[in-house]
Amino acid sequence: MYFFLNYLSLSDLCYTSTVTPKLMIDLLAERKTISYSNCMLQLFSTHLFGGIEIFILTGMAYDRYVAICRPLHYIVIMSRPRCNCIISACCSGGFLHSASQLLLTIFLPFCGPNEIDHYFCDVYPLLKLACTDTHTVGLLVIVNSGLIALMTFVILMVSYVLILCTIRVYPAESRSKALSKCGCHIMVVVLFFVPVLFIYLRPNITLPADKVFALFYTIIALMFNPLIYTLRNLEMKDAVRKMCHQNCLGRS
């Protein structure tokens, strides 16, 4: 679990760094600009680390399935070489996804307005500026981004259904421990995937609410990841309880 958490944390850091610094600069600046090359770089890096994030979350779901449903075989199945292969596959999948998004966008002719209604360079806002018919490109974006997110989300939900079916026969204490292990991961998955599916699993249109939903999967969900996984740690829970207890005694 901690092996995957290390890479998830690194992915979170890189992912939010592609958007947050530029967003903070734009909030302070009167004129918000970005060059074409930097815009394409931001598009590529955002989808690269976003894709890696999605695949790592899927790998973590598989890790939990093996840990709960096949505990006696866990060490054999989730060996270090197997874990390294999963991380390599996550990085490769993220790169292929990002490269496809970039290739769909970089060859489009941009000859009209140069303002995007977004706080970072994404595919749909850029397609709106293209001086050509982008219907086919929009469908390819749905196949590339929307269906990838949908399939991984379905795989995640199926894995948790199998886990719930398995732990029904467990004793109450073991069942509670298994649910605690999965609860934080389900919360992270919902915070991340629901906004992604809302934006990318639809035709090539942009809505005013897109910027709000994009905040969830680019900043808010990533910001909650350390908090959610930290509060699962027993030592951290004890420390929080002691701190709250001391504050209550101090006030009284």
PDB file of N, CA and C in Angstrom, residues 12-103:
ATOM      1  N   ASP A  12       0.663  13.342  -7.550  1.00  0.00           N
ATOM      2  CA  ASP A  12      -0.123  14.491  -7.094  1.00  0.00           C
ATOM      3  C   ASP A  12       0.693  15.778  -7.166  1.00  0.00           C
ATOM      4  N   LEU A  13       1.930  15.705  -6.689  1.00  0.00           N
ATOM      5  CA  LEU A  13       2.798  16.882  -6.664  1.00  0.00           C
ATOM      6  C   LEU A  13       3.065  17.398  -8.071  1.00  0.00           C
ATOM      7  N   CYS A  14       3.405  16.496  -8.976  1.00  0.00           N
ATOM      8  CA  CYS A  14       3.683  16.907 -10.355  1.00  0.00           C
ATOM      9  C   CYS A  14       2.421  17.403 -11.055  1.00  0.00           C
ATOM     10  N   TYR A  15       1.305  16.728 -10.809  1.00  0.00           N
ATOM     11  CA  TYR A  15       0.049  17.078 -11.482  1.00  0.00           C
ATOM     12  C   TYR A  15      -0.420  18.476 -11.098  1.00  0.00           C
ATOM     13  N   THR A  16      -0.458  18.739  -9.797  1.00  0.00           N
ATOM     14  CA  THR A  16      -0.942  20.057  -9.365  1.00  0.00           C
ATOM     15  C   THR A  16       0.055  21.156  -9.715  1.00  0.00           C
ATOM     16  N   SER A  17       1.354  20.804  -9.883  1.00  0.00           N
ATOM     17  CA  SER A  17       2.360  21.810 -10.247  1.00  0.00           C
ATOM     18  C   SER A  17       2.216  22.270 -11.690  1.00  0.00           C
ATOM     19  N   THR A  18       1.512  21.512 -12.512  1.00  0.00           N
ATOM     20  CA  THR A  18       1.307  21.931 -13.898  1.00  0.00           C
ATOM     21  C   THR A  18       0.233  23.012 -14.018  1.00  0.00           C
ATOM     22  N   VAL A  19      -0.598  23.144 -12.978  1.00  0.00           N
ATOM     23  CA  VAL A  19      -1.730  24.072 -13.053  1.00  0.00           C
ATOM     24  C   VAL A  19      -1.644  25.183 -12.007  1.00  0.00           C
ATOM     25  N   THR A  20      -1.365  24.820 -10.755  1.00  0.00           N
ATOM     26  CA  THR A  20      -1.483  25.763  -9.640  1.00  0.00           C
ATOM     27  C   THR A  20      -0.562  26.975  -9.747  1.00  0.00           C
ATOM     28  N   PRO A  21       0.746  26.816 -10.041  1.00  0.00           N
ATOM     29  CA  PRO A  21       1.598  28.021 -10.104  1.00  0.00           C
ATOM     30  C   PRO A  21       1.107  29.049 -11.120  1.00  0.00           C
ATOM     31  N   LYS A  22       0.740  28.602 -12.315  1.00  0.00           N
ATOM     32  CA  LYS A  22       0.246  29.519 -13.334  1.00  0.00           C
ATOM     33  C   LYS A  22      -1.076  30.159 -12.899  1.00  0.00           C
ATOM     34  N   LEU A  23      -1.927  29.385 -12.241  1.00  0.00           N
ATOM     35  CA  LEU A  23      -3.202  29.926 -11.750  1.00  0.00           C
ATOM     36  C   LEU A  23      -2.965  31.026 -10.719  1.00  0.00           C
ATOM     37  N   MET A  24      -2.031  30.808  -9.797  1.00  0.00           N
ATOM     38  CA  MET A  24      -1.731  31.819  -8.780  1.00  0.00           C
ATOM     39  C   MET A  24      -1.158  33.087  -9.400  1.00  0.00           C
ATOM     40  N   ILE A  25      -0.301  32.931 -10.416  1.00  0.00           N
ATOM     41  CA  ILE A  25       0.249  34.100 -11.107  1.00  0.00           C
ATOM     42  C   ILE A  25      -0.852  34.879 -11.809  1.00  0.00           C
ATOM     43  N   ASP A  26      -1.767  34.161 -12.467  1.00  0.00           N
ATOM     44  CA  ASP A  26      -2.866  34.819 -13.181  1.00  0.00           C
ATOM     45  C   ASP A  26      -3.814  35.537 -12.230  1.00  0.00           C
ATOM     46  N   LEU A  27      -4.010  34.992 -11.028  1.00  0.00           N
ATOM     47  CA  LEU A  27      -4.873  35.660 -10.053  1.00  0.00           C
ATOM     48  C   LEU A  27      -4.298  37.003  -9.613  1.00  0.00           C
ATOM     49  N   LEU A  28      -2.976  37.113  -9.636  1.00  0.00           N
ATOM     50  CA  LEU A  28      -2.313  38.350  -9.204  1.00  0.00           C
ATOM     51  C   LEU A  28      -2.063  39.320 -10.358  1.00  0.00           C
ATOM     52  N   ALA A  29      -2.087  38.811 -11.581  1.00  0.00           N
ATOM     53  CA  ALA A  29      -1.759  39.647 -12.743  1.00  0.00           C
ATOM     54  C   ALA A  29      -3.021  40.238 -13.362  1.00  0.00           C
ATOM     55  N   GLU A  30      -2.884  41.434 -13.908  1.00  0.00           N
ATOM     56  CA  GLU A  30      -4.006  42.066 -14.595  1.00  0.00           C
ATOM     57  C   GLU A  30      -4.213  41.440 -15.966  1.00  0.00           C
ATOM     58  N   ARG A  31      -3.122  41.166 -16.665  1.00  0.00           N
ATOM     59  CA  ARG A  31      -3.196  40.578 -18.007  1.00  0.00           C
ATOM     60  C   ARG A  31      -2.734  39.125 -17.934  1.00  0.00           C
ATOM     61  N   LYS A  32      -3.633  38.224 -18.212  1.00  0.00           N
ATOM     62  CA  LYS A  32      -3.368  36.794 -18.076  1.00  0.00           C
ATOM     63  C   LYS A  32      -3.043  36.207 -19.442  1.00  0.00           C
ATOM     64  N   THR A  33      -1.770  35.900 -19.664  1.00  0.00           N
ATOM     65  CA  THR A  33      -1.341  35.407 -20.975  1.00  0.00           C
ATOM     66  C   THR A  33      -0.516  34.135 -20.815  1.00  0.00           C
ATOM     67  N   ILE A  34      -0.456  33.364 -21.894  1.00  0.00           N
ATOM     68  CA  ILE A  34       0.397  32.185 -21.972  1.00  0.00           C
ATOM     69  C   ILE A  34       0.766  31.988 -23.435  1.00  0.00           C
ATOM     70  N   SER A  35       2.015  31.669 -23.690  1.00  0.00           N
ATOM     71  CA  SER A  35       2.460  31.478 -25.064  1.00  0.00           C
ATOM     72  C   SER A  35       1.911  30.158 -25.617  1.00  0.00           C
ATOM     73  N   TYR A  36       1.948  30.042 -26.934  1.00  0.00           N
ATOM     74  CA  TYR A  36       1.429  28.833 -27.575  1.00  0.00           C
ATOM     75  C   TYR A  36       2.217  27.600 -27.148  1.00  0.00           C
ATOM     76  N   SER A  37       3.555  27.724 -27.125  1.00  0.00           N
ATOM     77  CA  SER A  37       4.385  26.581 -26.749  1.00  0.00           C
ATOM     78  C   SER A  37       4.160  26.180 -25.299  1.00  0.00           C
ATOM     79  N   ASN A  38       4.035  27.169 -24.405  1.00  0.00           N
ATOM     80  CA  ASN A  38       3.759  26.856 -22.997  1.00  0.00           C
ATOM     81  C   ASN A  38       2.372  26.259 -22.819  1.00  0.00           C
ATOM     82  N   CYS A  39       1.434  26.705 -23.651  1.00  0.00           N
ATOM     83  CA  CYS A  39       0.074  26.161 -23.589  1.00  0.00           C
ATOM     84  C   CYS A  39       0.082  24.676 -23.982  1.00  0.00           C
ATOM     85  N   MET A  40       0.807  24.345 -25.051  1.00  0.00           N
ATOM     86  CA  MET A  40       0.897  22.945 -25.469  1.00  0.00           C
ATOM     87  C   MET A  40       1.645  22.102 -24.438  1.00  0.00           C
ATOM     88  N   LEU A  41       2.673  22.706 -23.815  1.00  0.00           N
ATOM     89  CA  LEU A  41       3.406  21.993 -22.766  1.00  0.00           C
ATOM     90  C   LEU A  41       2.511  21.731 -21.566  1.00  0.00           C
ATOM     91  N   GLN A  42       1.692  22.714 -21.207  1.00  0.00           N
ATOM     92  CA  GLN A  42       0.774  22.542 -20.083  1.00  0.00           C
ATOM     93  C   GLN A  42      -0.279  21.478 -20.410  1.00  0.00           C
ATOM     94  N   LEU A  43      -0.779  21.480 -21.626  1.00  0.00           N
ATOM     95  CA  LEU A  43      -1.745  20.465 -22.054  1.00  0.00           C
ATOM     96  C   LEU A  43      -1.139  19.067 -21.938  1.00  0.00           C
ATOM     97  N   PHE A  44       0.086  18.909 -22.437  1.00  0.00           N
ATOM     98  CA  PHE A  44       0.743  17.596 -22.403  1.00  0.00           C
ATOM     99  C   PHE A  44       1.010  17.146 -20.967  1.00  0.00           C
ATOM    100  N   SER A  45       1.584  18.011 -20.153  1.00  0.00           N
ATOM    101  CA  SER A  45       1.954  17.626 -18.786  1.00  0.00           C
ATOM    102  C   SER A  45       0.724  17.376 -17.916  1.00  0.00           C
ATOM    103  N   THR A  46      -0.324  18.162 -18.115  1.00  0.00           N
ATOM    104  CA  THR A  46      -1.546  17.964 -17.332  1.00  0.00           C
ATOM    105  C   THR A  46      -2.146  16.589 -17.586  1.00  0.00           C
ATOM    106  N   HIS A  47      -2.250  16.218 -18.855  1.00  0.00           N
ATOM    107  CA  HIS A  47      -2.831  14.913 -19.178  1.00  0.00           C
ATOM    108  C   HIS A  47      -1.856  13.769 -18.869  1.00  0.00           C
ATOM    109  N   LEU A  48      -0.557  14.036 -18.927  1.00  0.00           N
ATOM    110  CA  LEU A  48       0.419  13.009 -18.576  1.00  0.00           C
ATOM    111  C   LEU A  48       0.256  12.594 -17.112  1.00  0.00           C
ATOM    112  N   PHE A  49       0.317  13.582 -16.203  1.00  0.00           N
ATOM    113  CA  PHE A  49       0.236  13.256 -14.781  1.00  0.00           C
ATOM    114  C   PHE A  49      -1.194  12.909 -14.350  1.00  0.00           C
ATOM    115  N   GLY A  50      -2.188  13.470 -15.068  1.00  0.00           N
ATOM    116  CA  GLY A  50      -3.569  13.070 -14.795  1.00  0.00           C
ATOM    117  C   GLY A  50      -3.810  11.618 -15.164  1.00  0.00           C
ATOM    118  N   GLY A  51      -3.263  11.185 -16.313  1.00  0.00           N
ATOM    119  CA  GLY A  51      -3.386   9.787 -16.710  1.00  0.00           C
ATOM    120  C   GLY A  51      -2.669   8.856 -15.751  1.00  0.00           C
ATOM    121  N   ILE A  52      -1.455   9.246 -15.334  1.00  0.00           N
ATOM    122  CA  ILE A  52      -0.715   8.437 -14.355  1.00  0.00           C
ATOM    123  C   ILE A  52      -1.506   8.316 -13.064  1.00  0.00           C
ATOM    124  N   GLU A  53      -2.130   9.418 -12.641  1.00  0.00           N
ATOM    125  CA  GLU A  53      -2.942   9.414 -11.413  1.00  0.00           C
ATOM    126  C   GLU A  53      -4.081   8.393 -11.516  1.00  0.00           C
ATOM    127  N   ILE A  54      -4.788   8.406 -12.630  1.00  0.00           N
ATOM    128  CA  ILE A  54      -5.904   7.490 -12.825  1.00  0.00           C
ATOM    129  C   ILE A  54      -5.436   6.036 -12.771  1.00  0.00           C
ATOM    130  N   PHE A  55      -4.346   5.735 -13.456  1.00  0.00           N
ATOM    131  CA  PHE A  55      -3.874   4.348 -13.513  1.00  0.00           C
ATOM    132  C   PHE A  55      -3.304   3.889 -12.173  1.00  0.00           C
ATOM    133  N   ILE A  56      -2.674   4.807 -11.421  1.00  0.00           N
ATOM    134  CA  ILE A  56      -2.165   4.425 -10.098  1.00  0.00           C
ATOM    135  C   ILE A  56      -3.329   4.117  -9.155  1.00  0.00           C
ATOM    136  N   LEU A  57      -4.387   4.913  -9.214  1.00  0.00           N
ATOM    137  CA  LEU A  57      -5.564   4.638  -8.388  1.00  0.00           C
ATOM    138  C   LEU A  57      -6.153   3.267  -8.733  1.00  0.00           C
ATOM    139  N   THR A  58      -6.112   2.905 -10.015  1.00  0.00           N
ATOM    140  CA  THR A  58      -6.583   1.575 -10.422  1.00  0.00           C
ATOM    141  C   THR A  58      -5.667   0.482  -9.878  1.00  0.00           C
ATOM    142  N   GLY A  59      -4.368   0.719  -9.933  1.00  0.00           N
ATOM    143  CA  GLY A  59      -3.426  -0.239  -9.363  1.00  0.00           C
ATOM    144  C   GLY A  59      -3.604  -0.403  -7.869  1.00  0.00           C
ATOM    145  N   MET A  60      -3.914   0.689  -7.179  1.00  0.00           N
ATOM    146  CA  MET A  60      -4.154   0.618  -5.740  1.00  0.00           C
ATOM    147  C   MET A  60      -5.416  -0.188  -5.438  1.00  0.00           C
ATOM    148  N   ALA A  61      -6.425  -0.075  -6.298  1.00  0.00           N
ATOM    149  CA  ALA A  61      -7.641  -0.865  -6.108  1.00  0.00           C
ATOM    150  C   ALA A  61      -7.339  -2.354  -6.258  1.00  0.00           C
ATOM    151  N   TYR A  62      -6.497  -2.704  -7.217  1.00  0.00           N
ATOM    152  CA  TYR A  62      -6.101  -4.102  -7.390  1.00  0.00           C
ATOM    153  C   TYR A  62      -5.328  -4.592  -6.167  1.00  0.00           C
ATOM    154  N   ASP A  63      -4.466  -3.731  -5.639  1.00  0.00           N
ATOM    155  CA  ASP A  63      -3.702  -4.076  -4.437  1.00  0.00           C
ATOM    156  C   ASP A  63      -4.634  -4.367  -3.260  1.00  0.00           C
ATOM    157  N   ARG A  64      -5.681  -3.559  -3.101  1.00  0.00           N
ATOM    158  CA  ARG A  64      -6.621  -3.783  -2.000  1.00  0.00           C
ATOM    159  C   ARG A  64      -7.450  -5.043  -2.221  1.00  0.00           C
ATOM    160  N   TYR A  65      -7.803  -5.307  -3.477  1.00  0.00           N
ATOM    161  CA  TYR A  65      -8.558  -6.526  -3.780  1.00  0.00           C
ATOM    162  C   TYR A  65      -7.750  -7.760  -3.394  1.00  0.00           C
ATOM    163  N   VAL A  66      -6.473  -7.787  -3.765  1.00  0.00           N
ATOM    164  CA  VAL A  66      -5.626  -8.937  -3.440  1.00  0.00           C
ATOM    165  C   VAL A  66      -5.428  -9.047  -1.933  1.00  0.00           C
ATOM    166  N   ALA A  67      -5.219  -7.889  -1.258  1.00  0.00           N
ATOM    167  CA  ALA A  67      -4.963  -7.905   0.183  1.00  0.00           C
ATOM    168  C   ALA A  67      -6.165  -8.436   0.963  1.00  0.00           C
ATOM    169  N   ILE A  68      -7.388  -8.131   0.505  1.00  0.00           N
ATOM    170  CA  ILE A  68      -8.588  -8.509   1.254  1.00  0.00           C
ATOM    171  C   ILE A  68      -9.151  -9.847   0.790  1.00  0.00           C
ATOM    172  N   CYS A  69      -9.155 -10.085  -0.515  1.00  0.00           N
ATOM    173  CA  CYS A  69      -9.792 -11.293  -1.043  1.00  0.00           C
ATOM    174  C   CYS A  69      -8.842 -12.484  -1.126  1.00  0.00           C
ATOM    175  N   ARG A  70      -7.541 -12.221  -1.237  1.00  0.00           N
ATOM    176  CA  ARG A  70      -6.576 -13.324  -1.301  1.00  0.00           C
ATOM    177  C   ARG A  70      -5.391 -13.024  -0.385  1.00  0.00           C
ATOM    178  N   PRO A  71      -5.635 -12.868   0.888  1.00  0.00           N
ATOM    179  CA  PRO A  71      -4.573 -12.421   1.804  1.00  0.00           C
ATOM    180  C   PRO A  71      -3.402 -13.389   1.916  1.00  0.00           C
ATOM    181  N   LEU A  72      -3.662 -14.694   1.823  1.00  0.00           N
ATOM    182  CA  LEU A  72      -2.575 -15.668   1.970  1.00  0.00           C
ATOM    183  C   LEU A  72      -1.637 -15.668   0.763  1.00  0.00           C
ATOM    184  N   HIS A  73      -2.107 -15.189  -0.370  1.00  0.00           N
ATOM    185  CA  HIS A  73      -1.282 -15.142  -1.573  1.00  0.00           C
ATOM    186  C   HIS A  73      -0.755 -13.737  -1.852  1.00  0.00           C
ATOM    187  N   TYR A  74      -1.017 -12.799  -0.936  1.00  0.00           N
ATOM    188  CA  TYR A  74      -0.711 -11.386  -1.208  1.00  0.00           C
ATOM    189  C   TYR A  74       0.766 -11.155  -1.505  1.00  0.00           C
ATOM    190  N   ILE A  75       1.654 -11.714  -0.674  1.00  0.00           N
ATOM    191  CA  ILE A  75       3.084 -11.464  -0.839  1.00  0.00           C
ATOM    192  C   ILE A  75       3.585 -12.008  -2.171  1.00  0.00           C
ATOM    193  N   VAL A  76       3.015 -13.136  -2.603  1.00  0.00           N
ATOM    194  CA  VAL A  76       3.443 -13.730  -3.871  1.00  0.00           C
ATOM    195  C   VAL A  76       2.909 -12.923  -5.049  1.00  0.00           C
ATOM    196  N   ILE A  77       1.620 -12.567  -4.983  1.00  0.00           N
ATOM    197  CA  ILE A  77       1.002 -11.852  -6.106  1.00  0.00           C
ATOM    198  C   ILE A  77       1.561 -10.432  -6.225  1.00  0.00           C
ATOM    199  N   MET A  78       1.593  -9.702  -5.104  1.00  0.00           N
ATOM    200  CA  MET A  78       2.048  -8.305  -5.121  1.00  0.00           C
ATOM    201  C   MET A  78       3.520  -8.234  -4.728  1.00  0.00           C
ATOM    202  N   SER A  79       4.354  -8.973  -5.441  1.00  0.00           N
ATOM    203  CA  SER A  79       5.793  -8.921  -5.208  1.00  0.00           C
ATOM    204  C   SER A  79       6.347  -7.587  -5.701  1.00  0.00           C
ATOM    205  N   ARG A  80       7.574  -7.261  -5.287  1.00  0.00           N
ATOM    206  CA  ARG A  80       8.162  -5.994  -5.716  1.00  0.00           C
ATOM    207  C   ARG A  80       8.308  -5.903  -7.237  1.00  0.00           C
ATOM    208  N   PRO A  81       8.752  -6.942  -7.950  1.00  0.00           N
ATOM    209  CA  PRO A  81       8.779  -6.846  -9.421  1.00  0.00           C
ATOM    210  C   PRO A  81       7.395  -6.592 -10.021  1.00  0.00           C
ATOM    211  N   ARG A  82       6.356  -7.246  -9.455  1.00  0.00           N
ATOM    212  CA  ARG A  82       4.996  -7.016  -9.954  1.00  0.00           C
ATOM    213  C   ARG A  82       4.574  -5.562  -9.720  1.00  0.00           C
ATOM    214  N   CYS A  83       4.873  -5.025  -8.553  1.00  0.00           N
ATOM    215  CA  CYS A  83       4.530  -3.630  -8.252  1.00  0.00           C
ATOM    216  C   CYS A  83       5.278  -2.671  -9.179  1.00  0.00           C
ATOM    217  N   ASN A  84       6.550  -2.955  -9.447  1.00  0.00           N
ATOM    218  CA  ASN A  84       7.325  -2.107 -10.369  1.00  0.00           C
ATOM    219  C   ASN A  84       6.739  -2.157 -11.777  1.00  0.00           C
ATOM    220  N   CYS A  85       6.274  -3.332 -12.184  1.00  0.00           N
ATOM    221  CA  CYS A  85       5.635  -3.459 -13.505  1.00  0.00           C
ATOM    222  C   CYS A  85       4.354  -2.648 -13.575  1.00  0.00           C
ATOM    223  N   ILE A  86       3.570  -2.660 -12.497  1.00  0.00           N
ATOM    224  CA  ILE A  86       2.325  -1.894 -12.467  1.00  0.00           C
ATOM    225  C   ILE A  86       2.608  -0.396 -12.591  1.00  0.00           C
ATOM    226  N   ILE A  87       3.619   0.084 -11.852  1.00  0.00           N
ATOM    227  CA  ILE A  87       3.967   1.503 -11.928  1.00  0.00           C
ATOM    228  C   ILE A  87       4.481   1.860 -13.324  1.00  0.00           C
ATOM    229  N   SER A  88       5.275   0.988 -13.917  1.00  0.00           N
ATOM    230  CA  SER A  88       5.769   1.231 -15.279  1.00  0.00           C
ATOM    231  C   SER A  88       4.613   1.294 -16.271  1.00  0.00           C
ATOM    232  N   ALA A  89       3.626   0.402 -16.101  1.00  0.00           N
ATOM    233  CA  ALA A  89       2.450   0.411 -16.975  1.00  0.00           C
ATOM    234  C   ALA A  89       1.641   1.689 -16.784  1.00  0.00           C
ATOM    235  N   CYS A  90       1.542   2.172 -15.542  1.00  0.00           N
ATOM    236  CA  CYS A  90       0.823   3.422 -15.263  1.00  0.00           C
ATOM    237  C   CYS A  90       1.487   4.599 -15.975  1.00  0.00           C
ATOM    238  N   CYS A  91       2.816   4.676 -15.900  1.00  0.00           N
ATOM    239  CA  CYS A  91       3.543   5.769 -16.544  1.00  0.00           C
ATOM    240  C   CYS A  91       3.430   5.672 -18.069  1.00  0.00           C
ATOM    241  N   SER A  92       3.530   4.465 -18.605  1.00  0.00           N
ATOM    242  CA  SER A  92       3.410   4.281 -20.055  1.00  0.00           C
ATOM    243  C   SER A  92       2.011   4.643 -20.537  1.00  0.00           C
ATOM    244  N   GLY A  93       0.988   4.211 -19.782  1.00  0.00           N
ATOM    245  CA  GLY A  93      -0.385   4.547 -20.154  1.00  0.00           C
ATOM    246  C   GLY A  93      -0.633   6.039 -20.098  1.00  0.00           C
ATOM    247  N   GLY A  94      -0.101   6.716 -19.075  1.00  0.00           N
ATOM    248  CA  GLY A  94      -0.248   8.167 -18.981  1.00  0.00           C
ATOM    249  C   GLY A  94       0.430   8.882 -20.135  1.00  0.00           C
ATOM    250  N   PHE A  95       1.622   8.393 -20.539  1.00  0.00           N
ATOM    251  CA  PHE A  95       2.335   9.026 -21.654  1.00  0.00           C
ATOM    252  C   PHE A  95       1.578   8.841 -22.969  1.00  0.00           C
ATOM    253  N   LEU A  96       1.086   7.642 -23.232  1.00  0.00           N
ATOM    254  CA  LEU A  96       0.343   7.393 -24.473  1.00  0.00           C
ATOM    255  C   LEU A  96      -0.927   8.235 -24.532  1.00  0.00           C
ATOM    256  N   HIS A  97      -1.617   8.328 -23.402  1.00  0.00           N
ATOM    257  CA  HIS A  97      -2.826   9.153 -23.348  1.00  0.00           C
ATOM    258  C   HIS A  97      -2.491  10.609 -23.622  1.00  0.00           C
ATOM    259  N   SER A  98      -1.454  11.129 -22.961  1.00  0.00           N
ATOM    260  CA  SER A  98      -1.095  12.535 -23.120  1.00  0.00           C
ATOM    261  C   SER A  98      -0.600  12.842 -24.527  1.00  0.00           C
ATOM    262  N   ALA A  99       0.205  11.948 -25.072  1.00  0.00           N
ATOM    263  CA  ALA A  99       0.703  12.161 -26.428  1.00  0.00           C
ATOM    264  C   ALA A  99      -0.450  12.182 -27.437  1.00  0.00           C
ATOM    265  N   SER A 100      -1.450  11.339 -27.227  1.00  0.00           N
ATOM    266  CA  SER A 100      -2.616  11.327 -28.120  1.00  0.00           C
ATOM    267  C   SER A 100      -3.375  12.652 -28.030  1.00  0.00           C
ATOM    268  N   GLN A 101      -3.553  13.165 -26.816  1.00  0.00           N
ATOM    269  CA  GLN A 101      -4.248  14.444 -26.649  1.00  0.00           C
ATOM    270  C   GLN A 101      -3.489  15.572 -27.336  1.00  0.00           C
ATOM    271  N   LEU A 102      -2.165  15.562 -27.196  1.00  0.00           N
ATOM    272  CA  LEU A 102      -1.352  16.610 -27.825  1.00  0.00           C
ATOM    273  C   LEU A 102      -1.422  16.528 -29.341  1.00  0.00           C
ATOM    274  N   LEU A 103      -1.345  15.326 -29.890  1.00  0.00           N
ATOM    275  CA  LEU A 103      -1.380  15.168 -31.341  1.00  0.00           C
ATOM    276  C   LEU A 103      -2.735  15.581 -31.915  1.00  0.00           C
TER     277      LEU A 103
END
